[in-house]
Short mmCIF file of C-alpha atoms in Angstrom, two decimals:
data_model
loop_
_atom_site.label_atom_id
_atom_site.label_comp_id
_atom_site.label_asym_id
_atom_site.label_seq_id
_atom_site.Cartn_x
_atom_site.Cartn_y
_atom_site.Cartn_z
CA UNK A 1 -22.93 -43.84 -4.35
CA UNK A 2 -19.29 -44.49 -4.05
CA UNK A 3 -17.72 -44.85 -7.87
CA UNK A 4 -14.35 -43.65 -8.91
CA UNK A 5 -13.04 -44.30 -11.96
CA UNK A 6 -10.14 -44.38 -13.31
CA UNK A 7 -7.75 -45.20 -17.03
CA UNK A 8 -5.54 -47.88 -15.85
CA UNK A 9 -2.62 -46.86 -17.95
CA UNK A 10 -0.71 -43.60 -19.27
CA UNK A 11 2.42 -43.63 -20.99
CA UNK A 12 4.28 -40.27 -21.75
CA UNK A 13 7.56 -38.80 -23.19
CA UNK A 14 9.56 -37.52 -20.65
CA UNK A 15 9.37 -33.83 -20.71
CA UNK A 16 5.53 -33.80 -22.13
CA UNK A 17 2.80 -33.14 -20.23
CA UNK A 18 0.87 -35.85 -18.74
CA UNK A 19 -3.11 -35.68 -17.70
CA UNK A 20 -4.86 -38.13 -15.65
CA UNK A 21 -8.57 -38.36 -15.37
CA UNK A 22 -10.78 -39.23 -12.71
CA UNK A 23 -14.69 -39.43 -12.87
CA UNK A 24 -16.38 -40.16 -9.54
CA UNK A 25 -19.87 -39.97 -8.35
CA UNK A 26 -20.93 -38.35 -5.39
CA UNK A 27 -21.69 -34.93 -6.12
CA UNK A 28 -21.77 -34.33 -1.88
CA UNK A 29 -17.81 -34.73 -2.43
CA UNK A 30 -16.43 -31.91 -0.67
CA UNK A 31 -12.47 -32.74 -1.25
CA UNK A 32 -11.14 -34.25 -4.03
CA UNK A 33 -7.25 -35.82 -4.23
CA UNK A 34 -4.98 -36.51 -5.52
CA UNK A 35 -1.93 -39.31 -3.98
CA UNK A 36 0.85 -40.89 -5.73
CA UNK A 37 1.98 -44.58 -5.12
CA UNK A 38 5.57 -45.49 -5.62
CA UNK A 39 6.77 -49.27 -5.78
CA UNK A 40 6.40 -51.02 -2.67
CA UNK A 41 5.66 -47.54 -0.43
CA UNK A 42 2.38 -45.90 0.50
CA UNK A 43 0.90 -42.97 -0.66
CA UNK A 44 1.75 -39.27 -1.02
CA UNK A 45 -0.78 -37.10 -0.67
CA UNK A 46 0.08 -34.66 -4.48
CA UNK A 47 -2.75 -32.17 -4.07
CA UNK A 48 -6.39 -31.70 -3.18
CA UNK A 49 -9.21 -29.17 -4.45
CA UNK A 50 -12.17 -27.95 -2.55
CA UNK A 51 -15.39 -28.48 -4.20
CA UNK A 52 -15.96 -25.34 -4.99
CA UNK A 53 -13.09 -24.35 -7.16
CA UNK A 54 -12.62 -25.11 -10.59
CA UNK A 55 -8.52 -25.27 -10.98
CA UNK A 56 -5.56 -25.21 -8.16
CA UNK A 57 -2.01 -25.15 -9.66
CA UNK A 58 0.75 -25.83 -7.45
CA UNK A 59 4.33 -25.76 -9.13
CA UNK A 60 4.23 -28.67 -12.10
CA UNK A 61 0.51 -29.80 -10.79
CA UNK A 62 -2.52 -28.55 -12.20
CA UNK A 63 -6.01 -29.98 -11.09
CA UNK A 64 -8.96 -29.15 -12.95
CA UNK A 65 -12.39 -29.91 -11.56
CA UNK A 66 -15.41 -29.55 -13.41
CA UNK A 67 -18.45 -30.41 -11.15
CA UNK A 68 -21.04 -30.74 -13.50
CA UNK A 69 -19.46 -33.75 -14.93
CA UNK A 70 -18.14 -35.07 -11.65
CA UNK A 71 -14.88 -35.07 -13.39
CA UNK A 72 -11.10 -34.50 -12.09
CA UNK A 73 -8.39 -34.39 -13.74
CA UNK A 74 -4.38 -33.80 -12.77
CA UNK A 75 -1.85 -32.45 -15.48
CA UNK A 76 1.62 -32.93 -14.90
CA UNK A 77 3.77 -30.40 -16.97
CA UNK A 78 6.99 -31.42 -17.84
CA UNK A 79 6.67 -34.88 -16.87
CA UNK A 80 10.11 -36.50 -15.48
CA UNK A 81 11.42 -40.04 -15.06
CA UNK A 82 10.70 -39.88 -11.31
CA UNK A 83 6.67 -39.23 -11.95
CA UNK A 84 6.30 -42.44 -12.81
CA UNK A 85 4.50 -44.22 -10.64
CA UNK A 86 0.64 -44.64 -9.69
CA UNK A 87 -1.79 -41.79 -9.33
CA UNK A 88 -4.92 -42.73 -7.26
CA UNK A 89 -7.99 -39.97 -7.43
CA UNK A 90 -10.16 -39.87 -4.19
CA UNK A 91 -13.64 -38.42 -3.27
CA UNK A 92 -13.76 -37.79 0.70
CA UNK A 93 -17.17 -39.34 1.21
CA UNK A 94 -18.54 -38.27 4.82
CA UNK A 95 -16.55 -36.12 7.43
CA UNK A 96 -13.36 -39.17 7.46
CA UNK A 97 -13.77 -41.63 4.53
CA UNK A 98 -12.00 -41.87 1.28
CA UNK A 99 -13.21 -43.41 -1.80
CA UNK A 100 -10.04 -44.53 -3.97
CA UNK A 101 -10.33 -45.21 -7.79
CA UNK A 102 -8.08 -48.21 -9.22
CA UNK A 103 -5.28 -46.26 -9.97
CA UNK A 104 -3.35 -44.77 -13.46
CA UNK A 105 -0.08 -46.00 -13.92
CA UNK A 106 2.09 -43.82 -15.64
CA UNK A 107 4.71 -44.57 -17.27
CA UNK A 108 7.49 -41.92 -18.59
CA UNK A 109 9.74 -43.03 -21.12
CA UNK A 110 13.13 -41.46 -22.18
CA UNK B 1 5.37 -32.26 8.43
CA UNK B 2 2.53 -34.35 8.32
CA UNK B 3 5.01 -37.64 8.52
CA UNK B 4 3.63 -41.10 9.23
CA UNK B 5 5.77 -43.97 10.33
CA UNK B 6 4.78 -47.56 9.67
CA UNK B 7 6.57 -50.63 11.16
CA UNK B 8 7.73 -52.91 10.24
CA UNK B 9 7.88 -53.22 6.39
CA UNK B 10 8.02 -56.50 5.85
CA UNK B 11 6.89 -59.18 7.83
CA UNK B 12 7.08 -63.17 6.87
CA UNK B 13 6.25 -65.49 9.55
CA UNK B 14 4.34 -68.96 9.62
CA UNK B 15 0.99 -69.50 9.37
CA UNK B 16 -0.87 -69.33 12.29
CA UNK B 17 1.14 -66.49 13.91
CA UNK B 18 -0.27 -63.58 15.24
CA UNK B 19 1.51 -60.45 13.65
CA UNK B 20 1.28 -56.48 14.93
CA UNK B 21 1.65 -53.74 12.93
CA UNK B 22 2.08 -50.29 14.50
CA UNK B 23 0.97 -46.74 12.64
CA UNK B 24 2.96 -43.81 14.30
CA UNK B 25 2.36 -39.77 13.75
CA UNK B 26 5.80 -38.48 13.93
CA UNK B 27 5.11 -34.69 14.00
CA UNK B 28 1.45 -34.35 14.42
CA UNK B 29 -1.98 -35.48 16.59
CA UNK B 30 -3.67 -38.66 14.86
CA UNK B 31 -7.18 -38.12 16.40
CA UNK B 32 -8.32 -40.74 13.57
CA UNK B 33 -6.21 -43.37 12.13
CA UNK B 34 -7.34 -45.87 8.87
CA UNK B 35 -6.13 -49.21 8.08
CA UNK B 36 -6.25 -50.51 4.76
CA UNK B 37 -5.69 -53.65 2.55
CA UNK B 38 -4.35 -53.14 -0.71
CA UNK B 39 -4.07 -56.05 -3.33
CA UNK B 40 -1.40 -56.25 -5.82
CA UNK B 41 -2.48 -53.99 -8.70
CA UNK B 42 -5.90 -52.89 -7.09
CA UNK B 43 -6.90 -50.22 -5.20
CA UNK B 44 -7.00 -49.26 -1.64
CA UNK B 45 -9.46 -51.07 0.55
CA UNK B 46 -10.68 -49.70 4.21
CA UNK B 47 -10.48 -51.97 6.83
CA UNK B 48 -11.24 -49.81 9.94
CA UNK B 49 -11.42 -46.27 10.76
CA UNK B 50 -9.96 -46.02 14.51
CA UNK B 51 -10.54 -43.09 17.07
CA UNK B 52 -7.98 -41.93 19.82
CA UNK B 53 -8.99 -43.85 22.91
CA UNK B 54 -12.47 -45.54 21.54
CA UNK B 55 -13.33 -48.64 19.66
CA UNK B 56 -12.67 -49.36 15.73
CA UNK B 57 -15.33 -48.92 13.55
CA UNK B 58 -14.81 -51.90 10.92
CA UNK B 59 -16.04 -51.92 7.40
CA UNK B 60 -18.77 -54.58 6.32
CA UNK B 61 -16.81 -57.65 6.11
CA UNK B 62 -13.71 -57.09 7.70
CA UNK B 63 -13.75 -59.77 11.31
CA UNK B 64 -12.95 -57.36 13.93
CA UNK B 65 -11.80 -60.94 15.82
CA UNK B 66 -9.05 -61.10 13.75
CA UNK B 67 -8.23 -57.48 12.65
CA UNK B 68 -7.52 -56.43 16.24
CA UNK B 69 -7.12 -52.32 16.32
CA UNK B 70 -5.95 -50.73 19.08
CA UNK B 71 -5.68 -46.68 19.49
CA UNK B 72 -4.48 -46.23 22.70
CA UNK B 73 -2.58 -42.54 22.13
CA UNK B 74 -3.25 -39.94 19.61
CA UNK B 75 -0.07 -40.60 17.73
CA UNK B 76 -0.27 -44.59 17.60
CA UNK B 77 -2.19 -46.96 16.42
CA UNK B 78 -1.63 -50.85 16.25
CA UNK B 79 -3.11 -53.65 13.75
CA UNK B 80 -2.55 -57.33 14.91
CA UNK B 81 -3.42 -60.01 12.79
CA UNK B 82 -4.23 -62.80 14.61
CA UNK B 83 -3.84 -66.37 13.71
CA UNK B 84 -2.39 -65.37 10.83
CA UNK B 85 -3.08 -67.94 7.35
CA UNK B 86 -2.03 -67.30 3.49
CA UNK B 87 -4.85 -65.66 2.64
CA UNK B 88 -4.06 -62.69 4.22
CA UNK B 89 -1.36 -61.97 2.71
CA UNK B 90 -1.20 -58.95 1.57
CA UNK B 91 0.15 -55.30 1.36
CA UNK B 92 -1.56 -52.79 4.72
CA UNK B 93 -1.18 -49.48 4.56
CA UNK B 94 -2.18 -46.96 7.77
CA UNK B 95 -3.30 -43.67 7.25
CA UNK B 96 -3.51 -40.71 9.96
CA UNK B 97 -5.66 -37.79 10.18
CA UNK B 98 -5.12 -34.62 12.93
CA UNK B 99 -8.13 -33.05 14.93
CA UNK B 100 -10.44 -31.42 11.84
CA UNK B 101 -13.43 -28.63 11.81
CA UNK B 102 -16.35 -29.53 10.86
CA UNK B 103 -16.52 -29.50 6.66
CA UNK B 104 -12.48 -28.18 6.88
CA UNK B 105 -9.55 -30.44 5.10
CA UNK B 106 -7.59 -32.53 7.18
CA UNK B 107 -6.02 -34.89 4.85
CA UNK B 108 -5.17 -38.13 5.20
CA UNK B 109 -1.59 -39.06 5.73
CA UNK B 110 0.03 -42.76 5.06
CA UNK B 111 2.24 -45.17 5.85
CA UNK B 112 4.50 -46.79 3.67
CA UNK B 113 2.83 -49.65 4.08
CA UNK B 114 3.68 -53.21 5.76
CA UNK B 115 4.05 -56.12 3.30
CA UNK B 116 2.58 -59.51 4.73
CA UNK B 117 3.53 -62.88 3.54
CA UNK B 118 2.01 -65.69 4.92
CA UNK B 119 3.72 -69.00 4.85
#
């Protein structure tokens, strides 16, 4: 099936760390992603991770995937004013589709 | 790289008007492009999946009479709402995808979407 999940709402102190979990439920996923929504624009593709890995890190991203659980989840160290925004996890169903969750929006107050 | 243009941003126009929206790959080859709907608050919803020089494929309940796609060149892609009414109002976003392997990562690219109001 085609199921991802989402929290609908994170609020963090700017210059904590912010984590955003995803549970989906095809366990043929091959690519999971991450994109980030700003007001009123589309989406930015953050980072992905291959099935078979269990972390990727790139700079202030860190995704951890554990595939037993069919869980994702991205960590944002040092979160600043301009991460906030909306985080959408997606499962890449076949060869070309997506399956979005509903989004987290995250918040980062001063 | 990887940039995807989206035009225009913000359309408002009378009901009953037929509106285009066009998807551009600036700096790469879109052999697939998406279109999606996206409701305020929600999440992304596929329209159509489009192929360079063939025929949409369009999701269960999406009219393919009035979501017209057209994918004429591998770096554009066109949505035209036709006979436009309120209710489809809405926020589209495109998305573009270059030339993959099989089982290899081509992401998906987007648009900054096109905001539709429908008077």
């Amino acid at each position: 099936g085609e199921d991802v999940e989402q929290s609908l709402f994170l609020s963090v102190r700017e210059g904590d760390s912010s984590v955003i979990n995803c549970t989906y439920t095809d366990s043929s996923s091959t690519y999971l992603y991450w994109y980030k929504q700003e007001p009123g624009a589309g989406l930015q593709l953050l980072t992905y991770i291959f099935s078979n890995m269990d972390m990727k890190q790139d700079q202030r991203l860190t995704v951890l995937l554990n595939k037993k659980d069919k869980h994702l989840s991205l960590r944002i160290a040092d979160t600043q004013t301009g991460d906030s925004a909306i985080y959408f996890c997606a499962e890449r169903i076949n060869d070309y589709k997506l399956s979005f969750g509903a989004g987290t929006t995250v918040t980062v107050r001063a | 790289g990887a940039v995807v243009s989206q035009h225009p941003s913000w359309v408002i126009c009378k009901s009953g008007t037929s509106v285009k929206i066009e998807c551009r790959s600036l700096d790469f080859q879109a052999t697939t492009m998406f279109w999606y709907r996206q409701f305020p608050k929600q999440s992304l919803m596929l329209m159509a999946t489009s192929n360079e020089g063939s025929k949409a494929t369009y999701e269960q309940g999406v009219e393919k009479d009035k979501f017209l796609i057209n994918h004429a060149s591998l770096t554009l892609s066109t949505l035209t709402v036709t006979s436009a009414h309120p209710e489809d109002s809405s926020f589209y976003i495109c998305s573009a995808r270059a030339r993959a392997l099989q089982g290899s990562n081509q992401p998906q690219h987007f648009g900054d979407g096109t905001r539709l109001s429908i008077l």
